[in-house]
XYZ file of C-alpha atoms in Angstrom:
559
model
C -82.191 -49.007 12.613
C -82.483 -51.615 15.422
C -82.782 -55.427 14.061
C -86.036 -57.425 15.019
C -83.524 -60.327 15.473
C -79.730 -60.803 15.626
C -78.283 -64.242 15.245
C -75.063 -65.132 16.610
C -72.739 -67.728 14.989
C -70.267 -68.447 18.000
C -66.535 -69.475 17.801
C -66.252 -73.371 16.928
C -62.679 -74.070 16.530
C -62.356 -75.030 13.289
C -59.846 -73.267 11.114
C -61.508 -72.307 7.740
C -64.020 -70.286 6.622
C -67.799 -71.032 5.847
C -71.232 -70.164 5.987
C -73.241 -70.626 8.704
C -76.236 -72.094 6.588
C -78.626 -72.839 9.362
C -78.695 -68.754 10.654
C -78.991 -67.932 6.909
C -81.944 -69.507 6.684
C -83.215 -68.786 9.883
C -82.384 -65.328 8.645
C -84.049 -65.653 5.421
C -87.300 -66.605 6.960
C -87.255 -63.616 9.302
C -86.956 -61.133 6.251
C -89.433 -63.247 4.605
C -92.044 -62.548 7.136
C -91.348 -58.961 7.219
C -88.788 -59.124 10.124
C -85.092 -57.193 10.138
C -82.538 -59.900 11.063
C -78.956 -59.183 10.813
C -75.861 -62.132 11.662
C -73.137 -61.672 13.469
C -70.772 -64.219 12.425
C -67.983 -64.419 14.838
C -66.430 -67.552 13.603
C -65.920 -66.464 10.211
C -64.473 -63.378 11.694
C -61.638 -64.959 13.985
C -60.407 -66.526 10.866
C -60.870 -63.340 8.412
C -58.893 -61.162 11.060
C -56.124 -64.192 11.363
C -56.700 -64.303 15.256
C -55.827 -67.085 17.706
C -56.643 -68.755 20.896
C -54.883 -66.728 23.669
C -55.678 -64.054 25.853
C -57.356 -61.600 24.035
C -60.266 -64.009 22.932
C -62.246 -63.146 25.391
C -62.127 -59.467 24.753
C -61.978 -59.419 20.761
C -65.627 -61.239 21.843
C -66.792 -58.855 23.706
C -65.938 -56.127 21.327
C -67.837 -57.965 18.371
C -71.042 -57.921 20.395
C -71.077 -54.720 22.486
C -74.504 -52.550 21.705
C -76.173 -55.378 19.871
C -78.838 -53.040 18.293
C -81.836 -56.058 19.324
C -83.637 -56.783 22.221
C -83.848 -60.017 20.724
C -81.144 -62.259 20.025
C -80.448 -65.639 18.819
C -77.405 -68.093 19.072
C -76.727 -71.668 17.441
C -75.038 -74.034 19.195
C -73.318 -76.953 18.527
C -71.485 -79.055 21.063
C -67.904 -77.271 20.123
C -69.310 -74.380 20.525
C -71.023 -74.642 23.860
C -68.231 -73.149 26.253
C -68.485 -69.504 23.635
C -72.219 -69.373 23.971
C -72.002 -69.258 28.320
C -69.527 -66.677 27.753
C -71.186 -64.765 25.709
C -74.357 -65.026 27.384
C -72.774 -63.819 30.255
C -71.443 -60.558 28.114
C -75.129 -59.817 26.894
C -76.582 -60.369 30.474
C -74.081 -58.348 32.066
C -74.853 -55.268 29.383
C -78.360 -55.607 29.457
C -80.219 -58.408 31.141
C -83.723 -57.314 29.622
C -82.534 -58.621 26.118
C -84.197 -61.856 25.701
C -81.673 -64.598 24.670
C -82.803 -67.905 22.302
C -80.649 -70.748 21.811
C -81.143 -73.104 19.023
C -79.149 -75.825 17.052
C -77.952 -79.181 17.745
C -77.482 -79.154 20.842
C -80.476 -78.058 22.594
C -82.138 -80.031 20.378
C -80.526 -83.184 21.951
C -80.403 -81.375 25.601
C -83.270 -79.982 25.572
C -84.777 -78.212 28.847
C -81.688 -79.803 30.600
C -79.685 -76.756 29.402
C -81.961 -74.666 31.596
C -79.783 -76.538 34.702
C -76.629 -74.984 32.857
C -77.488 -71.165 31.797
C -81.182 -70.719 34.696
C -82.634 -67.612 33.396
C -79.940 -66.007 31.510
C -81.338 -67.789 28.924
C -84.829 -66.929 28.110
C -85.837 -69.127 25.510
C -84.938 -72.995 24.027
C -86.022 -73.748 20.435
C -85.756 -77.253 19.834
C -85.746 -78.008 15.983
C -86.716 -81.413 15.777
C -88.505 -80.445 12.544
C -88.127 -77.298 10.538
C -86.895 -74.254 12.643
C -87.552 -71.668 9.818
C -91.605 -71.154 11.082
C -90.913 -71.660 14.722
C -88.055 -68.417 14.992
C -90.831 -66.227 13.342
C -93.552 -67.479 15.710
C -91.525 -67.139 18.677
C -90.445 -63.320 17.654
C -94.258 -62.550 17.381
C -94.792 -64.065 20.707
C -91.858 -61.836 22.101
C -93.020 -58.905 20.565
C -96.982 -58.969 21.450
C -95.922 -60.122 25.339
C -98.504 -62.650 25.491
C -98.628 -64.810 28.086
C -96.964 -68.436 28.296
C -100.097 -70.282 27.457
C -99.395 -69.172 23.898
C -95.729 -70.044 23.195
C -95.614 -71.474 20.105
C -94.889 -75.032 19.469
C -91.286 -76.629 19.958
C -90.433 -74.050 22.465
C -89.147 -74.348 26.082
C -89.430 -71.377 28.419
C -88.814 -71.036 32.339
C -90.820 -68.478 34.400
C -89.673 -65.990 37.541
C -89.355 -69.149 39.711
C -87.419 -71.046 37.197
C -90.226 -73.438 36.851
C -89.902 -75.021 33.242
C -92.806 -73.905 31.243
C -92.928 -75.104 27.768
C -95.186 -75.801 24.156
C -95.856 -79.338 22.800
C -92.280 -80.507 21.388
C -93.732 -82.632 18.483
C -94.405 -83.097 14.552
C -95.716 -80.356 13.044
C -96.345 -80.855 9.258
C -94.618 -77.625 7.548
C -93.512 -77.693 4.023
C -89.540 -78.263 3.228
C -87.620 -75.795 1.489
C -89.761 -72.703 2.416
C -86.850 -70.511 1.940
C -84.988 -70.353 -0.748
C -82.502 -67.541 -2.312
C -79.995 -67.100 -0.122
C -77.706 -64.225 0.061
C -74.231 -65.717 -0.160
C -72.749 -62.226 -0.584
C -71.073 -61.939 2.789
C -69.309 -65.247 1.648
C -67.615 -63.916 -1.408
C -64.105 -64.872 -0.171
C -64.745 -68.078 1.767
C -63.485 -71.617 -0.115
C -66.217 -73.513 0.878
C -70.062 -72.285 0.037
C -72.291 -74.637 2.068
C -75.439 -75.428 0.265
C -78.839 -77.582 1.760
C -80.231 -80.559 -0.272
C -81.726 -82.036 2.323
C -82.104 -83.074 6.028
C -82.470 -85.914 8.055
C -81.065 -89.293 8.534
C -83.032 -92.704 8.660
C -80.665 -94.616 10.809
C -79.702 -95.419 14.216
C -75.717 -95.413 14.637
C -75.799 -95.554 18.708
C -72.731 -93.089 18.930
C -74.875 -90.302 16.715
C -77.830 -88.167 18.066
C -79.259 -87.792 14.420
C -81.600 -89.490 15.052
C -83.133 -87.704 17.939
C -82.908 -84.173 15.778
C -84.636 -85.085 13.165
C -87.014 -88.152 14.624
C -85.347 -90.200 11.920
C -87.330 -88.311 8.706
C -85.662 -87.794 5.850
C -86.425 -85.131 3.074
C -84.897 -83.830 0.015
C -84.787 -80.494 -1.837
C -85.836 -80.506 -5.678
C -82.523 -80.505 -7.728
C -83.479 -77.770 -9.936
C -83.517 -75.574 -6.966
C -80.209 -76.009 -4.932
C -78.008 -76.716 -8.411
C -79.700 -73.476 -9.307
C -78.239 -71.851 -6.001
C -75.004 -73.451 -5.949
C -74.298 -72.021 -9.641
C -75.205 -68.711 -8.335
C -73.086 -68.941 -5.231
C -70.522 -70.656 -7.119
C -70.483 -67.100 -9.760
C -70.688 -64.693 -7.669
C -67.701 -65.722 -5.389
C -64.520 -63.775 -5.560
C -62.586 -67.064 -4.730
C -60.683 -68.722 -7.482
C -60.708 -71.682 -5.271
C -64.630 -71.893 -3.939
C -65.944 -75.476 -3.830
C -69.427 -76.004 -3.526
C -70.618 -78.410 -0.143
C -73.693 -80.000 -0.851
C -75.270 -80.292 3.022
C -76.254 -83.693 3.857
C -75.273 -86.911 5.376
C -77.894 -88.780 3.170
C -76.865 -87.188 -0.227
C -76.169 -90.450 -2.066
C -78.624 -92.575 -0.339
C -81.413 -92.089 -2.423
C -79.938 -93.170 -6.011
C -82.908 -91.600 -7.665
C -82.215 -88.103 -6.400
C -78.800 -87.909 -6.709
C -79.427 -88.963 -10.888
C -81.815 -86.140 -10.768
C -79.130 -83.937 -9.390
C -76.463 -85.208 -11.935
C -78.575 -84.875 -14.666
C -79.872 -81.214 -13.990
C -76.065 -80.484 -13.451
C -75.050 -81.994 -16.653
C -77.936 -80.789 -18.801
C -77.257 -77.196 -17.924
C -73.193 -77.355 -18.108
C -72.872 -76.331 -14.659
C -69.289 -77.290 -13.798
C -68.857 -75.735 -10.567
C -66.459 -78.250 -7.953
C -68.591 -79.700 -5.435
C -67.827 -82.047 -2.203
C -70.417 -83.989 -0.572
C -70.778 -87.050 2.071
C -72.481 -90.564 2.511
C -72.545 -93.864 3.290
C -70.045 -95.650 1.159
C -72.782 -98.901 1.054
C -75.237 -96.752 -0.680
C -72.540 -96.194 -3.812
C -72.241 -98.125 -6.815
C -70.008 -97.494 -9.631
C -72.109 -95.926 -11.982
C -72.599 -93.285 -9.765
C -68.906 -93.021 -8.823
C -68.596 -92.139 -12.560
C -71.724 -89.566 -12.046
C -69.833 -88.384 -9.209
C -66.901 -87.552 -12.013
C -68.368 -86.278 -14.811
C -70.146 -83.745 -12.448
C -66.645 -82.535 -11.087
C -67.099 -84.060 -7.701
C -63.572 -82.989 -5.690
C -63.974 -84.800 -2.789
C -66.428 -86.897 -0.908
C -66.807 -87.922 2.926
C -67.401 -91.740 4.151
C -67.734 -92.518 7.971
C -66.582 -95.994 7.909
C -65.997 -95.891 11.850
C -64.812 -99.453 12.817
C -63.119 -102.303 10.544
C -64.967 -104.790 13.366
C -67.591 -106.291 11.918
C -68.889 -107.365 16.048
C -68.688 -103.262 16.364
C -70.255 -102.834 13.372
C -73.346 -104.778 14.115
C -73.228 -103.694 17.931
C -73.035 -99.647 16.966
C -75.705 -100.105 14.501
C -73.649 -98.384 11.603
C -73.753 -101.954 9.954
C -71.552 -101.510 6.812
C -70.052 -104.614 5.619
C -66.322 -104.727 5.742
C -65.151 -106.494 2.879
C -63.276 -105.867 -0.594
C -66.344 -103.786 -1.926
C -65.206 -100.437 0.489
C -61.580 -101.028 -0.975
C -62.421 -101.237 -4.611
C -64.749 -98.429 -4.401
C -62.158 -96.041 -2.849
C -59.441 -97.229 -5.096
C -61.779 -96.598 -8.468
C -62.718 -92.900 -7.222
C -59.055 -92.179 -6.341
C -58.548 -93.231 -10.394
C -61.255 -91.336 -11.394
C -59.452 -88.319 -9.332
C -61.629 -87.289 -6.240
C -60.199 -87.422 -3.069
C -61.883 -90.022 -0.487
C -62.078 -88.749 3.180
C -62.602 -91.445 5.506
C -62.853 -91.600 8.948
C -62.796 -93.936 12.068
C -64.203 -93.916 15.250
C -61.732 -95.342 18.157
C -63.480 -95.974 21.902
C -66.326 -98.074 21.081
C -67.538 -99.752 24.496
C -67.437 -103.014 23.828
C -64.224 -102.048 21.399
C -61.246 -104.915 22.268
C -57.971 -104.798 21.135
C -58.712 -107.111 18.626
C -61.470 -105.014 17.229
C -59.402 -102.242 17.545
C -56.647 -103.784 15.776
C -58.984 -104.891 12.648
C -60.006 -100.965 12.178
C -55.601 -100.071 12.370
C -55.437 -102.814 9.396
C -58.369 -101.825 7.496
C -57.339 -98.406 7.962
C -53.693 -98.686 6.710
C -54.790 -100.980 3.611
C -57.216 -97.882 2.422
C -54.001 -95.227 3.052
C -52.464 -97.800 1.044
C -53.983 -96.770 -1.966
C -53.069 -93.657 -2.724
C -51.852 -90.404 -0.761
C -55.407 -88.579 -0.926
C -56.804 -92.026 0.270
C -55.401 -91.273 3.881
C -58.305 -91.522 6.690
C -58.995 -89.936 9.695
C -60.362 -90.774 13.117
C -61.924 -89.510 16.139
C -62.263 -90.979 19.676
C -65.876 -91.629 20.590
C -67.412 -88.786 22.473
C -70.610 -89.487 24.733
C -73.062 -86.765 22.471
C -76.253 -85.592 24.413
C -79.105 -87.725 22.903
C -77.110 -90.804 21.317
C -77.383 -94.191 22.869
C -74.243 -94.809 23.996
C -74.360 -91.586 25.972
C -77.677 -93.063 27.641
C -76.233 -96.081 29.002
C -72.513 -94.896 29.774
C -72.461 -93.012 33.445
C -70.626 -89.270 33.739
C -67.861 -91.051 35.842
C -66.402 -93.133 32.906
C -65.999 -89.514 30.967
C -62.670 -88.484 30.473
C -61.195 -85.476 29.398
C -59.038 -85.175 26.534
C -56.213 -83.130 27.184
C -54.712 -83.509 23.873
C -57.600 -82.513 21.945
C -57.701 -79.511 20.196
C -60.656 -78.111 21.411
C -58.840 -78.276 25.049
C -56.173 -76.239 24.003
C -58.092 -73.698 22.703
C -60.255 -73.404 25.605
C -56.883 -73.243 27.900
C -54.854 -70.990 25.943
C -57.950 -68.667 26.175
C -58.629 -68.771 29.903
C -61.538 -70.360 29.683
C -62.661 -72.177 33.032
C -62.554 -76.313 31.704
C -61.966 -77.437 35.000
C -65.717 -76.065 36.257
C -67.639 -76.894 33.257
C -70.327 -79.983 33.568
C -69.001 -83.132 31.186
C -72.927 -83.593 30.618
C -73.351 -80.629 28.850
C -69.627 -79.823 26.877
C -69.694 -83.350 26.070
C -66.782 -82.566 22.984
C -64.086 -82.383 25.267
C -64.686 -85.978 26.941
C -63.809 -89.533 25.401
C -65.119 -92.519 27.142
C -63.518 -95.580 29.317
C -63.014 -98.296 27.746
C -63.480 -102.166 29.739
C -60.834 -103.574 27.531
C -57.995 -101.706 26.913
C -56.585 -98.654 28.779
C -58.007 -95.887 25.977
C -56.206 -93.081 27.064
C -53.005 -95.096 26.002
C -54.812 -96.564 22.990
C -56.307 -93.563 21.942
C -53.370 -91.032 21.805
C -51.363 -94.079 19.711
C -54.656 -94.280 17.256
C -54.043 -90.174 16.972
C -50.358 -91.096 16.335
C -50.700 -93.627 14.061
C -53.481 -91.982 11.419
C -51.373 -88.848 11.775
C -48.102 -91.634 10.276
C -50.354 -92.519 7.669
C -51.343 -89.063 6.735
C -47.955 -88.324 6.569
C -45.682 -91.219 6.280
C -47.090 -92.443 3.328
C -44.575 -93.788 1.042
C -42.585 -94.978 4.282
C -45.534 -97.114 5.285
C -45.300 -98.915 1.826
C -41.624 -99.559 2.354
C -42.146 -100.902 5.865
C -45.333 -103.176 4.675
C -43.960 -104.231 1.216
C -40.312 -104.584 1.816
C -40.178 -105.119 5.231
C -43.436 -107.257 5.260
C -44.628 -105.634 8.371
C -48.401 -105.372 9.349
C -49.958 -102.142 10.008
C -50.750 -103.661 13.597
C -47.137 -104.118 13.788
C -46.865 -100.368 12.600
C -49.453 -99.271 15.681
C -47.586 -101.010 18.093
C -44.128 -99.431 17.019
C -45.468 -96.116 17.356
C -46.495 -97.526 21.028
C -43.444 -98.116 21.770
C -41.312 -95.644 20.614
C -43.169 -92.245 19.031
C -43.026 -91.702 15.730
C -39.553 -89.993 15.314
C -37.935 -92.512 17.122
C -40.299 -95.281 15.483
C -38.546 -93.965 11.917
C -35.119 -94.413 13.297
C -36.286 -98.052 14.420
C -36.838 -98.432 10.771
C -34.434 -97.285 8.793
C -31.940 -99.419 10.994
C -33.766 -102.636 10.036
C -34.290 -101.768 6.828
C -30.667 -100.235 5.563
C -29.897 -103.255 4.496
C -32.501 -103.400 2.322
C -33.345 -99.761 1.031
C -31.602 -97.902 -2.016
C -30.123 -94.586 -0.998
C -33.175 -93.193 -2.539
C -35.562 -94.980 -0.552
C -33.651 -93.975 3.044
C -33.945 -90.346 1.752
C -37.556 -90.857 0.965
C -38.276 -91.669 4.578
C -35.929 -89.144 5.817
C -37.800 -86.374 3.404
C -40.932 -87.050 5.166
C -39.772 -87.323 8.454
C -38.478 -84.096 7.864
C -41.653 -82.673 6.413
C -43.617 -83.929 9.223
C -41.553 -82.106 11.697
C -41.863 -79.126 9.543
C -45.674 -79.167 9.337
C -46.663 -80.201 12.712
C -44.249 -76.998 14.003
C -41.274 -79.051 15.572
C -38.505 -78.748 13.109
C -35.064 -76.546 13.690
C -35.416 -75.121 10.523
C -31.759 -77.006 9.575
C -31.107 -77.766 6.317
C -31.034 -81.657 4.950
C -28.455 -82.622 2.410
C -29.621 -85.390 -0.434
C -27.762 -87.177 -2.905
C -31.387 -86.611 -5.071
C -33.426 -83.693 -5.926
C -36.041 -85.332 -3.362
C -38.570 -82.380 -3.682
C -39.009 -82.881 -7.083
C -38.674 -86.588 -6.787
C -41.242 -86.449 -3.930
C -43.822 -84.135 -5.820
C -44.547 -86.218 -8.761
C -45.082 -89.337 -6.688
C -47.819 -87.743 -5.243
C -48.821 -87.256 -8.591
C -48.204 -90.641 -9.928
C -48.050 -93.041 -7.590
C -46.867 -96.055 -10.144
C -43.232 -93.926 -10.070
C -42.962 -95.267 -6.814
C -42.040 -98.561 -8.495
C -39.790 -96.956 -10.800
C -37.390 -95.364 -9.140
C -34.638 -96.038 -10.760
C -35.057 -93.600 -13.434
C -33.938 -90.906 -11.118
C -30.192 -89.746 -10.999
C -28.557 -88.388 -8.500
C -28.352 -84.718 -7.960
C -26.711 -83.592 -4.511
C -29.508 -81.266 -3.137
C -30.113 -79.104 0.163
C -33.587 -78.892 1.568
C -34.465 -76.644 4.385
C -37.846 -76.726 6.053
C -39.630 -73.695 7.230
């Protein structure tokens, strides 16, 4: 039976599995209105069928979405995903260029009808979603089907006619009712470890590196907690995956202190247990609710923290204050058990060295913490519809060769070198006035990549060396990390127990070993450093105790 509608969810480089929760509900709202809609979900798919980024991408695509049965078909996209939507545009086109092609998501919401000067008419239609896209799919598949004439497209659509003239509806607020759609199927997602679930949209604020603001006209709206704790149970008992975790969809989900109690409550009241992670703005936490977060088995929670500047701070608009409040907070939920993600932004304009240098230090004192209190960081990207993009020319983009989205796109023959920065804006960092980024920002990826990993060797080096973490950044400068570690150990020896040298030397080895550079040759220990090295993850105070262990002569090979 051919589908009214068939949604695409397009590769997007990331490397687990999840639900694509916007095409589920624009899904949902089809069938709700009496239309077939069906999903391929090609991202979920490269992972499920364990494939990589070579060659035969390309093809394994167009296998997928060969004899689409829909003359009507619609594809998300979000700014990773860009370069997989031309191609398979192209695919679709080349098949059969009378189906009629709508692109919706993130990114055209924040391109708009520029993305008409990237696809010209292989792409028939633009749905921006400033406000809720459920409504607007459904009116725009009535439109298709009764062939009326452009005068009657509905709202928040863009269109081009025969001359590629840009024809389009009013973009602007239309009042329509949150949380129209509701039961979910979740069924194709029985296997997947992460179950993403909406409880809201929208975000208030105006970071200038974030184009939030200009997808959802800064409104902010909540779903009642009865109803998405109500999914998220269901979700969470139907799975087929021992290790499912619940992620509650929003950036504001702790800002409103009211609605996350009503949430904890409901949760509480009903003995729902199911794990759950979530994200916010660290200011909007206070301890009470870190315990809330606890006692409603909270696993892990997400804090953009993005500079340790407080000049960047105030001149990005993020405007956290940096002080011992964000370190006591991490440190109590680390106690309490639930792993803090937090990550950094590197490339800020007006960043200096200095500034960059207060976000290395307030970085390492957070890793300092604990091992699951290790952040993260990315390098500024100019995104279509934030500030910074508006004011920073296309000349000062640069692309980033190391990132992984590159490599993807290379190892799959995909043509980088001809694509627009304006439009695939993920693959581009920014110049910097005061420092030479492309230097800076490879040592930033070095050096949150030694605290990830180097964790116990960065305590050593800061307490008994009495090095600062700037001092840390600038030995990685200087010599890598491998050969930073040897730097290390020779002006430490002198210092270190025998256990302590083999601690570093464990995780040096480890890190080869994960990051896919080790020769696989076995390490000899005078301690069983596995064991050793396991439960100081587990209790971090042993690290102060490590005397207790004896020695036990132990080989350790790395695969």
């Amino acid at each position: 039976m051919n589908k009214d509608i068939v949604f695409i969810n397009p590769l997007a480089h990331v490397r687990y599995e999840f639900n694509p929760l916007g095409l589920q509900l624009l899904a949902k709202s089809c069938k709700d209105n009496g239309f077939n809609a069906n999903i391929i979900d090609l991202a979920n798919d490269f992972i499920k069928e364990n494939k990589i980024f070579d060659n035969s991408t390309k093809k394994w695509i167009e296998d997928k979405i060969k004899d689409i049965d829909s003359d009507i078909i619609g594809i998300t996209v979000m700014n990773a995903s860009l370069p997989w939507v031309e191609y398979i545009i192209k695919v679709i086109k080349n098949e059969d260029k009378n189906k009629k092609i709508i692109l919706g998501g993130p990114q055209v919401t924040a391109l708009q009808s520029e993305l008409f000067k990237l696809f010209g008419n292989q792409v028939d239609y633009l749905v921006v979603y400033v406000y809720e896209g459920e409504q607007v799919i459904v009116r725009l598949i009535e439109f298709i089907k009764s062939k009326k004439s452009v005068s009657d497209l509905p709202n928040n659509v863009y269109t081009i006619d025969d001359d590629l003239q840009i024809k389009y509806s009013s973009i602007g607020y239309e009042k329509v009712d949150f949380g129209i759609v509701e039961d979910i199927d979740f069924s194709d997602y029985k296997t997947s470890a992460l179950i993403n679930i909406e409880v809201g949209r929208g975000c208030p604020l105006d970071c200038y590196f974030c184009s939030s603001k200009i997808i959802n006209a800064g409104r902010v709206e909540y779903r009642e907690a009865n109803v998405f704790v109500e999914e998220a149970q269901k979700a969470f008992l139907n799975s087929e995956n021992s290790k499912v975790v619940i992620s509650f969809n929003h950036d504001n989900f702790l800002s409103n202190k009211r609605k996350f109690k009503e949430f904890a409550s409901y949760k509480l009241e009903n003995n729902y247990f199911f794990p759950y992670v979530c994200e916010g703005r660290i200011d909007a936490l206070d301890f009470e609710m870190i315990d809330l977060l606890y006692e409603t088995n909270c696993r892990s929670i997400f804090f953009g923290i993005e500079s340790g500047s407080e000049k960047i701070q105030k001149l990005s608009r993020k405007n956290l204050r940096i002080g011992t409040d964000i370190f006591e907070k991490v440190k109590y939920m680390r106690q309490k058990g639930i792993v803090v993600e937090l990550n950094f932004l590197v490339g800020f304009l007006e960043e200096t060295t200095s500034d960059l240098m207060q976000t290395i230090e307030l970085a390492g004192k957070l890793s300092s913490i604990d091992y699951f209190s290790a952040p993260n960081h990315s390098l500024l990207s100019p995104e279509p519809g934030a500030y910074i993009t508006s004011v920073t020319s296309q000349v000062d983009y640069i692309l980033r060769k190391d990132s992984v989205f590159y490599k993807d796109l290379i190892n799959s023959s995909m043509p980088i070198q001809s694509y627009n920065s304006k439009f695939f804006n993920h693959l581009y960092m920014i110049k910097n006035k005061n420092y030479d980024i492309e230097v800076m920002g490879v040592t930033a990826s070095k050096y949150f990549e030694f605290l990830k990993f180097f964790h116990f060797t960065t305590k050593m080096i800061t307490e008994i060396w009495n090095k600062t973490y700037t001092e840390i950044f600038e030995g990685i400068l200087e010599n890598e990390v491998g050969g930073y570690i040897s730097v290390v150990i020779k002006n430490m020896k002198d210092s270190l127990t025998v256990l302590q040298e083999e601690i570093i030397t464990y995780e040096l080895q480890r890190y080869w070993s994960i990051t896919g550079r080790t020769d696989e040759q076995p390490f000899m220990y005078e301690y069983p450093i596995q064991m050793i090295y396991f439960e100081l993850l587990e209790t971090e105070q042993l690290f102060y105790d490590l005397q207790k262990y004896l020695p036990k002569k132990t080989k350790v090979r790395m695969a």
